[in-house]
Amino acid sequence: TCACKTSVANQK
Amino acid sequence: MIHQYQLNGYNIVLDVYSGSVHVVDEVAYDAIALTDAGKSPAEITAALTEKYPEITPDDVSECLGDIEALRADGKLFSEDTYRDRVFDFKARSTTIKALCLHVAHTCNLNCEYCFAAQGKFHGEEALMSFEVGKAALDFLVANSGRHVNLEVDFFGGEPLMNFGVVKQLVAYARSIEKEAGKNFRFTLTTNGMGINDDVIEFCNRECHNVVLSLDGRREIHDASRSDWQGRGSYDRIVPKFKRLVEARGNQGYYMRGTFTHKNPDFTKDVFHMADLGFTELSMEPVVSPPGTPYALTEEDLPVILEQYEILAKEMLRREEEGHPFTFYHYMIDLNHGPCIYKRIAGCGSGTEYFAVTPTGDLYPCHQFVGDEKYKMGNVFDGITNTDLRDEFKLCNVYARPECADCWAKLYCSGGCAANACHATGSIRGVYEYGCKLFRKRIECAIMMKAAEADMGIDPNDGEACGGDCEECVEEISK
């Protein structure tokens, strides 16, 4: 080193 | 706080508060663990030279020097500097940026696990009128403050059962967005039954994203997702999904499946979707009260955790062969992901994101719809239950004592309030089963970044950043 509707790591 | 784990041949060290990720060899892995345990350099040197006869005290000293350099640089053993000095959550802005419009509380499928009670959300069948939808869009614009990007998801039930109103609402939004200085981004979540040429043309012209419900293998899908006559839907929807996705070009979509107690071996369903030619995939654990025939059990847990590892390894294999697909929960961007504010505040339910029922009632999110005690107001009068909104404002990663020592808290933000509420009765509770799945997914996602780096894929290839990568910080400091 701002889909699932049911279950913030994946945000752009 | 750090987290160390070994997966697929990689020794990985995550520094929680800086977000740094390090891939290390066995010696450094042990040296970091011993340092974290408070051992002295002399104790570490003795332990490591005994365990690894091929290394010298000088080798250990050099390694410890690297560890201390990372510590000094804030990339290892960094402290939590966020808790006390930055955020007053109750005072934070109450502007709204996203709505989930329940345009249809009815459905043409009868899926056994539906958290929406076959689309009716424990109420009567209903369709949203254009007038209610228009009021919702006006409410969103009026309360959006300086937000430019406004998101609206057409949801249900099955939104295509009210497609005429969906089209009217999009046309209305497009007619006001320029003058309002806003950019509407529409999403449609559908079971596929109502897809036709008109729907495909509309989605590809107007929808930023479409979410297409498919559970994978025909026998798995049809066992849960049948129509009201008990007939499976797989053969009717898969050709439609293929047509829609093919016509969509490079625009966003997700095949969104649900796995249950009946298929804890869900990777077979993910691979089936990939083999059908779909490349943007999401497969979620069922949301269900315990005791139903499809609810996930403790016995399923080790199977599911292993499945996540199988999935990650197979994705890497296919990527190397030139046939990659994406899995929603493995799409993390180590350098350009969400900023610290977002990581602490979470998804925004009940504060900046609301669900709207066909009659215009507002709920914190789609999973609370139908539970009267979580009704927060309506699109005509606005938020009237401000106490509940304040409760959601304070529902952040620091609100849950159980999260204090969890290494994954800045990836999950304390988890889903609805899942917590259904599991524990409190939106500030913790759905521990979900936590175990989440932690495994993040471990797999980070491991994939390490493997992709070995494959020559730059882990820093994000499109935009949170203003905190080195390039941006340098730019800002000029």
Short mmCIF file of C-alpha atoms in Angstrom, two decimals, chain B residues 214-222 234 255 257-260 262-276 278 281-283 307 311 318 325 327:
data_model
loop_
_atom_site.label_atom_id
_atom_site.label_comp_id
_atom_site.label_asym_id
_atom_site.label_seq_id
_atom_site.Cartn_x
_atom_site.Cartn_y
_atom_site.Cartn_z
CA LEU B 214 -29.65 -15.51 -10.12
CA ASP B 215 -28.66 -18.14 -7.57
CA GLY B 216 -26.37 -20.19 -9.81
CA ARG B 217 -26.97 -23.78 -10.86
CA ARG B 218 -30.44 -24.51 -12.27
CA GLU B 219 -31.37 -27.00 -9.54
CA ILE B 220 -30.23 -24.62 -6.79
CA HIS B 221 -31.92 -21.59 -8.33
CA ASP B 222 -35.19 -23.35 -9.06
CA TYR B 234 -34.05 -20.42 -14.32
CA MET B 255 -25.42 -11.07 -11.05
CA GLY B 257 -27.19 -14.70 -5.93
CA THR B 258 -28.22 -15.91 -2.50
CA PHE B 259 -26.78 -19.02 -0.89
CA THR B 260 -28.53 -20.91 1.88
CA LYS B 262 -29.08 -25.95 0.91
CA ASN B 263 -25.92 -24.89 -0.94
CA PRO B 264 -23.11 -23.94 1.44
CA ASP B 265 -20.89 -25.13 -1.45
CA PHE B 266 -21.87 -21.91 -3.18
CA THR B 267 -18.66 -21.54 -5.18
CA LYS B 268 -20.11 -24.09 -7.60
CA ASP B 269 -22.89 -21.61 -8.23
CA VAL B 270 -20.48 -18.70 -8.65
CA PHE B 271 -18.42 -20.71 -11.14
CA HIS B 272 -21.61 -21.73 -12.94
CA MET B 273 -22.51 -18.07 -13.45
CA ALA B 274 -18.98 -17.35 -14.66
CA ASP B 275 -19.21 -20.29 -17.06
CA LEU B 276 -22.46 -18.84 -18.41
CA PHE B 278 -21.31 -13.42 -16.64
CA LEU B 281 -20.79 -11.61 -9.65
CA SER B 282 -22.11 -11.32 -6.15
CA MET B 283 -23.24 -14.19 -3.93
CA GLN B 307 -15.54 -21.95 0.09
CA LEU B 311 -13.27 -18.97 -4.64
CA ARG B 318 -8.85 -17.81 -14.09
CA PHE B 325 -14.40 -12.47 -13.25
CA PHE B 327 -16.71 -11.07 -7.02
#
